[in-house]
Tab-separated table of N, CA and C in Angstrom:
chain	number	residue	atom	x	y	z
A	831	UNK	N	-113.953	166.787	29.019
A	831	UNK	CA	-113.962	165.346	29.169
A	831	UNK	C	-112.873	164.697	28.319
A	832	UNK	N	-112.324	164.976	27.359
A	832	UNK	CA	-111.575	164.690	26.240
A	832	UNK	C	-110.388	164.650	26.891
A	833	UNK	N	-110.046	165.366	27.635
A	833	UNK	CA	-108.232	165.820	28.687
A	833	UNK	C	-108.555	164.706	29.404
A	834	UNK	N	-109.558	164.589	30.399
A	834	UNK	CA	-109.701	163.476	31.308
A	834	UNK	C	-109.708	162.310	30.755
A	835	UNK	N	-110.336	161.931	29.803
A	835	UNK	CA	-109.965	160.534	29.100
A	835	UNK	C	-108.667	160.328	28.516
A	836	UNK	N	-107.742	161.186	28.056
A	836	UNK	CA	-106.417	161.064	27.425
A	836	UNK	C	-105.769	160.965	29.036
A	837	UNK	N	-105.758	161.670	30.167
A	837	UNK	CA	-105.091	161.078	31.009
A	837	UNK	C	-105.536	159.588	31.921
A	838	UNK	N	-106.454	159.488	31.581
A	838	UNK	CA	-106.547	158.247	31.627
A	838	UNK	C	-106.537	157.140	30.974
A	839	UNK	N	-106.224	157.479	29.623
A	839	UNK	CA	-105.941	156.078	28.699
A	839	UNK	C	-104.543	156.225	29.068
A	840	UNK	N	-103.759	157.541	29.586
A	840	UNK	CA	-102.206	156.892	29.607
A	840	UNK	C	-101.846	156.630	31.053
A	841	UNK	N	-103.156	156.318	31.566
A	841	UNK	CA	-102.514	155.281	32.768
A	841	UNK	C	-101.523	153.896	32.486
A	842	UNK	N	-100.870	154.035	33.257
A	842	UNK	CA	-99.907	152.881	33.272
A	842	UNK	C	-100.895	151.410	33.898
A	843	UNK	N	-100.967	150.259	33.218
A	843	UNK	CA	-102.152	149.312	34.461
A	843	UNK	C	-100.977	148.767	35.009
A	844	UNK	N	-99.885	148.712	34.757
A	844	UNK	CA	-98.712	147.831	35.633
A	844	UNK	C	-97.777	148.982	36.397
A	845	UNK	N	-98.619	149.708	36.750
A	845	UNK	CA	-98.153	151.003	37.802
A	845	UNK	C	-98.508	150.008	38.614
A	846	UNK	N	-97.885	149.732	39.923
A	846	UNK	CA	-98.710	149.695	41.354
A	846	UNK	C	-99.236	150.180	42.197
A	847	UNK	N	-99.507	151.558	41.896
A	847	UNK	CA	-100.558	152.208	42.648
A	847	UNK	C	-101.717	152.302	41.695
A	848	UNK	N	-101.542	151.786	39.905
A	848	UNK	CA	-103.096	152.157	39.228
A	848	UNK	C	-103.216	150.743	39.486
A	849	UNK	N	-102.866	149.819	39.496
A	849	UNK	CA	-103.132	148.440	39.583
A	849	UNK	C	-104.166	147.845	40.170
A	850	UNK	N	-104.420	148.342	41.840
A	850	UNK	CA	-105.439	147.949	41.941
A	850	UNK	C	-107.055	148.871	41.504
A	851	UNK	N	-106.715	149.426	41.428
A	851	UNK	CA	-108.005	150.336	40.510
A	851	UNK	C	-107.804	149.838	38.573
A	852	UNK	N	-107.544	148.872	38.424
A	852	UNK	CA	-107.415	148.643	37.050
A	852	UNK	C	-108.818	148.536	36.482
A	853	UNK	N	-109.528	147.733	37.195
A	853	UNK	CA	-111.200	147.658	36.237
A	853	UNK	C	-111.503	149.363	36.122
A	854	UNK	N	-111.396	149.888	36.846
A	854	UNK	CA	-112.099	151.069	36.723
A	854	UNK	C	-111.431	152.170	35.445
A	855	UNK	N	-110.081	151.936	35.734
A	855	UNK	CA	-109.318	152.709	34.538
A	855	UNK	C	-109.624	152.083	33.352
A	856	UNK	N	-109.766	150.781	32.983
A	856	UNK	CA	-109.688	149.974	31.426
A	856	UNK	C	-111.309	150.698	31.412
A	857	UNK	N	-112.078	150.317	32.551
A	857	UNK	CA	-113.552	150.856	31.960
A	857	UNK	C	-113.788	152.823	31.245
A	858	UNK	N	-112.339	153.512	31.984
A	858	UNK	CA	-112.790	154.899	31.092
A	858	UNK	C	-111.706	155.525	30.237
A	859	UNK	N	-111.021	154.340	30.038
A	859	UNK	CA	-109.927	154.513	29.431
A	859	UNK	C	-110.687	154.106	27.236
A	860	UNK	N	-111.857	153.914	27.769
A	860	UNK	CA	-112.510	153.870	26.317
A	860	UNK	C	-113.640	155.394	26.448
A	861	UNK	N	-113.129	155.750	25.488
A	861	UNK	CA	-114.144	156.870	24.780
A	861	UNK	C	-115.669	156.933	25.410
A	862	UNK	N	-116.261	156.126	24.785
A	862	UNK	CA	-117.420	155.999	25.084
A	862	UNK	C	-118.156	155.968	26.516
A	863	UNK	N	-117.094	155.208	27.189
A	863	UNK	CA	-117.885	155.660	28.905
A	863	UNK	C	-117.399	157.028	28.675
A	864	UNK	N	-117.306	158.232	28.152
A	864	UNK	CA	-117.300	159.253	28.608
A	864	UNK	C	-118.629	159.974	27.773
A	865	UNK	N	-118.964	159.432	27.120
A	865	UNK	CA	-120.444	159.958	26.677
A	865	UNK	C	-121.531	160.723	27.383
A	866	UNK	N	-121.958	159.773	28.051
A	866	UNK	CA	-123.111	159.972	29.186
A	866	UNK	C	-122.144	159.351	30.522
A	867	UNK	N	-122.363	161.109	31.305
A	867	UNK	CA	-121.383	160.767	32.999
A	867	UNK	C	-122.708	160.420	34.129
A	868	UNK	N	-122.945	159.153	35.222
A	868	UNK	CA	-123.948	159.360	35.050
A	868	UNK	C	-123.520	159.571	36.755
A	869	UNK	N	-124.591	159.920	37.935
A	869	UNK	CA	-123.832	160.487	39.087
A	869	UNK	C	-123.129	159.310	39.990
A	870	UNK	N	-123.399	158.068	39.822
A	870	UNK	CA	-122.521	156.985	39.793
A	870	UNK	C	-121.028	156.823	39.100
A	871	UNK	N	-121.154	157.052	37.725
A	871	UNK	CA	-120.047	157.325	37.327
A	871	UNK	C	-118.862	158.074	37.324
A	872	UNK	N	-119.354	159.502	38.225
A	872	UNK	CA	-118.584	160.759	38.380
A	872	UNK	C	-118.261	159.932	40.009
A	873	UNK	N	-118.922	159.550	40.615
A	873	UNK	CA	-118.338	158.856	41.877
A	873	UNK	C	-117.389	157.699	41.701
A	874	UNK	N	-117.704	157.357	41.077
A	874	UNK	CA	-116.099	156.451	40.667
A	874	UNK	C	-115.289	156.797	40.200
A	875	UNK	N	-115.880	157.759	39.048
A	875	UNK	CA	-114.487	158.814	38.604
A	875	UNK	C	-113.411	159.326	39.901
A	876	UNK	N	-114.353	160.052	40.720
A	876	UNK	CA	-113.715	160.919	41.845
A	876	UNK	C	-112.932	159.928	43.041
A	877	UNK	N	-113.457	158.693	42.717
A	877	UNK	CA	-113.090	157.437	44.157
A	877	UNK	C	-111.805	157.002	43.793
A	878	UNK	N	-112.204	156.546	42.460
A	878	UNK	CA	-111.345	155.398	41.966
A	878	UNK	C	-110.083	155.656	41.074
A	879	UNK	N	-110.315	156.726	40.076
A	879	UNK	CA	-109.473	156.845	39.113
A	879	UNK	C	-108.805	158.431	39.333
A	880	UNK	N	-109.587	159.296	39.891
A	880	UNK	CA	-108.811	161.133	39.983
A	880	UNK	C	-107.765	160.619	41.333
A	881	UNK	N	-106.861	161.361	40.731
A	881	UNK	CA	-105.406	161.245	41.281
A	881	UNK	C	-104.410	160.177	41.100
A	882	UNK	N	-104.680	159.255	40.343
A	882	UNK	CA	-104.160	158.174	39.686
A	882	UNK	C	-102.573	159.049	38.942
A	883	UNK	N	-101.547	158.295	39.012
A	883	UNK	CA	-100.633	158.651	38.197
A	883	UNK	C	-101.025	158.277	36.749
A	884	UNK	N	-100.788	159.432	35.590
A	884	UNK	CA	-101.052	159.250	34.052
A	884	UNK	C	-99.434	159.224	33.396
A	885	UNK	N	-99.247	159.058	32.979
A	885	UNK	CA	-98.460	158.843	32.165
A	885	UNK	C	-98.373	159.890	30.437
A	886	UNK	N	-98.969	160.753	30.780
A	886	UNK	CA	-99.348	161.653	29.916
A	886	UNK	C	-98.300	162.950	29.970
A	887	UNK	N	-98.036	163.530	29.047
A	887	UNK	CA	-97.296	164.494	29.265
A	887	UNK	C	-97.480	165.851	29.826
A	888	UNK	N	-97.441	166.364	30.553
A	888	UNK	CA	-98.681	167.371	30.918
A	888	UNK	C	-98.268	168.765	30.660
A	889	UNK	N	-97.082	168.888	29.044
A	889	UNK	CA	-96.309	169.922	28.713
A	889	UNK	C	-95.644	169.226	27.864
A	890	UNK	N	-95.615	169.659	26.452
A	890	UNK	CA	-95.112	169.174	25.406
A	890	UNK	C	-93.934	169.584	25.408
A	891	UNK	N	-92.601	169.126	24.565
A	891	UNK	CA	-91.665	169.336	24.865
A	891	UNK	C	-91.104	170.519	24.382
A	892	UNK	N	-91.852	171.094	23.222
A	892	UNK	CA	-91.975	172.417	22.419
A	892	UNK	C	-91.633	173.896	23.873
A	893	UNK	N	-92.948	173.410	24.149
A	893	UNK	CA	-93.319	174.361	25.416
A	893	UNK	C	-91.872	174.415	26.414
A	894	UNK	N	-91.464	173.248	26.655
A	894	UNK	CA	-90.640	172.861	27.814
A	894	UNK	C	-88.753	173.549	26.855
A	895	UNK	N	-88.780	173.777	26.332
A	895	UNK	CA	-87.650	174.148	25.255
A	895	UNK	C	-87.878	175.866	24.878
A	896	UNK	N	-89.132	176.185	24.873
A	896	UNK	CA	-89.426	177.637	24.710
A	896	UNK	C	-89.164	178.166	26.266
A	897	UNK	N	-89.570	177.550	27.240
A	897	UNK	CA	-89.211	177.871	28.433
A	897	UNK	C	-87.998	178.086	28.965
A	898	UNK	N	-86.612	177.072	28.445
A	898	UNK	CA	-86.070	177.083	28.300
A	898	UNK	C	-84.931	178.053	27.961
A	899	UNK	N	-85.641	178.450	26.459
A	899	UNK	CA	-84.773	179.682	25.993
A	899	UNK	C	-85.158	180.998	26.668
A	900	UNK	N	-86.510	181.017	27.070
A	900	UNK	CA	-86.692	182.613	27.723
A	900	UNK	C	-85.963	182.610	29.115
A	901	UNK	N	-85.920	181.724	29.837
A	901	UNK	CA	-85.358	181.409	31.597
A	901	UNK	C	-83.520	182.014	30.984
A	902	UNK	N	-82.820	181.072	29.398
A	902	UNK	CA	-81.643	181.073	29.634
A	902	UNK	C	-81.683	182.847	28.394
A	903	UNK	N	-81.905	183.255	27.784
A	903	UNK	CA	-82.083	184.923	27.738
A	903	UNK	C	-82.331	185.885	28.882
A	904	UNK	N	-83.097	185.388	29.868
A	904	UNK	CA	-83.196	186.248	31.151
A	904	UNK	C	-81.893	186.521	31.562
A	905	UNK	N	-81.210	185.069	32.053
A	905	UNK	CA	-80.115	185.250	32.983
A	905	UNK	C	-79.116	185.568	32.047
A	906	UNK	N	-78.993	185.411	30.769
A	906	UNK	CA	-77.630	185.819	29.715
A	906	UNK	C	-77.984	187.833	29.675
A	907	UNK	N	-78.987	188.149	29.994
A	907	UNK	CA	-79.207	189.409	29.835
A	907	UNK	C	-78.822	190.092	31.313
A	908	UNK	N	-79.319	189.497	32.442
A	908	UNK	CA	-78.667	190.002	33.507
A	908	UNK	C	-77.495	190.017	33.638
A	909	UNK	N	-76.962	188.630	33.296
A	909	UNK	CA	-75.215	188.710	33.365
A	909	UNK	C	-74.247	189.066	32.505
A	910	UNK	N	-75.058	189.955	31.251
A	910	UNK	CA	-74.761	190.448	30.210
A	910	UNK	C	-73.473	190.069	29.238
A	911	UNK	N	-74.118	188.496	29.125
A	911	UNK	CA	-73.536	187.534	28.312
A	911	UNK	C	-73.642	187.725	27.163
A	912	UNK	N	-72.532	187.515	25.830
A	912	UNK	CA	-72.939	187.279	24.594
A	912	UNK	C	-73.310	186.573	24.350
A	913	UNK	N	-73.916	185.513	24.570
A	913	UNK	CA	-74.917	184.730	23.922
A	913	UNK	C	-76.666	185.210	23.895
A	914	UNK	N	-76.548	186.598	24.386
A	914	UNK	CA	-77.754	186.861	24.755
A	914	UNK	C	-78.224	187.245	23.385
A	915	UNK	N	-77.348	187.977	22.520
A	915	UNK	CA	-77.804	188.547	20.796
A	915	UNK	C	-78.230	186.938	19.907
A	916	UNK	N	-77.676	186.025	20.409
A	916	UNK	CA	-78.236	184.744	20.108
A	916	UNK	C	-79.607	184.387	19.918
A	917	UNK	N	-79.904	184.274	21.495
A	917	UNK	CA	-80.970	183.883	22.232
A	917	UNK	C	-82.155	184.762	21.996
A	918	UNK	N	-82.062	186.456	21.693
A	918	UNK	CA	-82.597	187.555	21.096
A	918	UNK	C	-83.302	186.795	19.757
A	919	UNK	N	-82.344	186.427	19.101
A	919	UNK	CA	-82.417	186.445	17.472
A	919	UNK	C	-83.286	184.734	17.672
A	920	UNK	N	-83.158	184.145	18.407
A	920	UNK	CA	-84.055	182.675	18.051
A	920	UNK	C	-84.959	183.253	18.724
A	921	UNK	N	-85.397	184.403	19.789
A	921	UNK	CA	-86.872	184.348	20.150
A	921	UNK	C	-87.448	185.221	18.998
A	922	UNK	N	-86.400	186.325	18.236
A	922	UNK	CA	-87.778	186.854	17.528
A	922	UNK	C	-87.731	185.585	15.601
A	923	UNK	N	-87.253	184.884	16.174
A	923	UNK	CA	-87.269	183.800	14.821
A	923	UNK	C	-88.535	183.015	14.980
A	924	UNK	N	-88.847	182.791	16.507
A	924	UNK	CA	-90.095	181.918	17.154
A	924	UNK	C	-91.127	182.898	16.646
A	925	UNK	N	-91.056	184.229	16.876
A	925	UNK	CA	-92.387	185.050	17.174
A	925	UNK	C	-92.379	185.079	15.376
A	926	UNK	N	-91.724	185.177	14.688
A	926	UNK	CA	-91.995	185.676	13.155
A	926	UNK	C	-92.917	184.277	13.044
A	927	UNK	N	-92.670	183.098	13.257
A	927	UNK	CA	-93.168	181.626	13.113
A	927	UNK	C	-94.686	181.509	13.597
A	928	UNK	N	-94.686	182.151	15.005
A	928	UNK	CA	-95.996	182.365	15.576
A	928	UNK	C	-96.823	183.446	14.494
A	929	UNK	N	-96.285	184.096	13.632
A	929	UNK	CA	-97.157	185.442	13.314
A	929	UNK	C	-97.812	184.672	12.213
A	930	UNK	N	-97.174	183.574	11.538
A	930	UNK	CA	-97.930	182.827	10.150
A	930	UNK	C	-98.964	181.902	10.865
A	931	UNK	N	-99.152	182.074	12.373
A	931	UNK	CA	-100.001	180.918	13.030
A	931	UNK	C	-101.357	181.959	12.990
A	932	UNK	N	-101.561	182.937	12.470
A	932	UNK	CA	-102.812	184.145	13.123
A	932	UNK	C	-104.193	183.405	13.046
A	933	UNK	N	-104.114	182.334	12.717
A	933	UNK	CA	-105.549	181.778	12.554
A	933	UNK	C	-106.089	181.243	13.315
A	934	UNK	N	-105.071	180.950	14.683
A	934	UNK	CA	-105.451	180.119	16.407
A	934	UNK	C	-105.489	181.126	16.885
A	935	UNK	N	-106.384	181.284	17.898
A	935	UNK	CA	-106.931	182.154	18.564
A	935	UNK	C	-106.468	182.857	19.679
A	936	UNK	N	-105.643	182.187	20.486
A	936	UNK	CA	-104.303	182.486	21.267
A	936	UNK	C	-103.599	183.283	20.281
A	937	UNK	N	-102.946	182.978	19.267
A	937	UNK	CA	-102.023	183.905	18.498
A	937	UNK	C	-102.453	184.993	18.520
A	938	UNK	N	-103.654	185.161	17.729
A	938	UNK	CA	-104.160	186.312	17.148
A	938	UNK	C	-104.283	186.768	18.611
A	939	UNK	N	-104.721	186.359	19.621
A	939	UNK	CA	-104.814	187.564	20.625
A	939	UNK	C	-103.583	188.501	21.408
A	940	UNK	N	-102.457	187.632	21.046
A	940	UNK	CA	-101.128	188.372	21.421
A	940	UNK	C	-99.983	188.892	20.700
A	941	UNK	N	-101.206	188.927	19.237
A	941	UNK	CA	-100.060	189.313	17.826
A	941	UNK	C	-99.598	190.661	17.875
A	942	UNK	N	-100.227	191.619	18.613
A	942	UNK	CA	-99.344	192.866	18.983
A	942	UNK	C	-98.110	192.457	19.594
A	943	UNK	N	-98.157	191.862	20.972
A	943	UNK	CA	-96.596	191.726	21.502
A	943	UNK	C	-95.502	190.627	20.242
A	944	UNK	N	-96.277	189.986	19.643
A	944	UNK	CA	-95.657	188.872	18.816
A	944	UNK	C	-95.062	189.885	17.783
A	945	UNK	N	-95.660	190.591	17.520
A	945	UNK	CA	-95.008	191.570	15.967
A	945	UNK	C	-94.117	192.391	16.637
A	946	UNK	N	-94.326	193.208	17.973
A	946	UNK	CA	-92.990	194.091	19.003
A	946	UNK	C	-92.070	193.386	18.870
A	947	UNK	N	-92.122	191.875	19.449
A	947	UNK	CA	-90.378	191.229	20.079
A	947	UNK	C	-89.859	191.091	18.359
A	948	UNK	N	-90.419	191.186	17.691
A	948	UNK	CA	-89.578	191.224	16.195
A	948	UNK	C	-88.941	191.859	15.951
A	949	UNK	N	-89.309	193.367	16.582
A	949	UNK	CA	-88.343	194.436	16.274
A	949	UNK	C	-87.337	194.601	17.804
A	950	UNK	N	-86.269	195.174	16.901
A	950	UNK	CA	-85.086	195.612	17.771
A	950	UNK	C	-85.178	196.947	18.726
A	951	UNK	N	-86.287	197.481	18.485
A	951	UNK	CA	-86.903	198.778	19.152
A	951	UNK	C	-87.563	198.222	20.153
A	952	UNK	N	-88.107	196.725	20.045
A	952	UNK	CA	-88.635	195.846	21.684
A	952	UNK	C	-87.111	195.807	22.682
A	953	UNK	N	-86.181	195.281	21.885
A	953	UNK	CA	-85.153	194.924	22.628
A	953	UNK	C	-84.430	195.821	23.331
């Protein structure tokens, strides 16, 4: 419920397609209508406000930049570019960064491959 209310507080109300559904967005765009959903409420949810454009980011830019470097290491490795010993050396700079993260639960579950791409025996 917490995701669904953050994309809906970043509805735009001077979108013109959230516009005319505005009562309904200002009404769950507060916390608290998400408390108790009641089967009225999930019907307006589903009528009025799901599929609404948000304004939310739906990929941080971290993510969108890590993507980035693995897409441009792929193709520097196929086309066996030097910039690829670069691009090598900032992903295992990321993974050494990820290894001081072991306390999120995602990490810790992929800290074997995270501790491999460190070494040059991955590469």
């Amino acid at each position: 419920a917490a995701l669904l209310h953050r994309e809906v507080a970043a509805m735009n109300l001077g979108n013109f397609i959230v516009r005319p559904r505005r009562r309904s967005v200002e009404k769950y765009a507060i916390p608290e209508s998400w408390t108790i959903l009641t089967p009225e409420a999930l019907s307006e949810l589903s009528h009025e406000v799901a599929g609404l454009p948000t304004e939310l980011d739906p990929e941080g830019e971290e993510a969108k930049r890590f993507d980035l470097l693995a897409l441009s290491l792929q193709l520097a490795m196929l086309r066996l570019e030097p910039g690829f010993a670069r691009l090598r050396d900032q992903v295992k700079e990321l993974a050494g960064l990820l290894e001081e993260k072991s306390a999120i639960p995602m990490v810790r579950d992929q800290m074997a491959l995270i501790q491999d791409v460190q070494t040059d025996a991955w590469w």
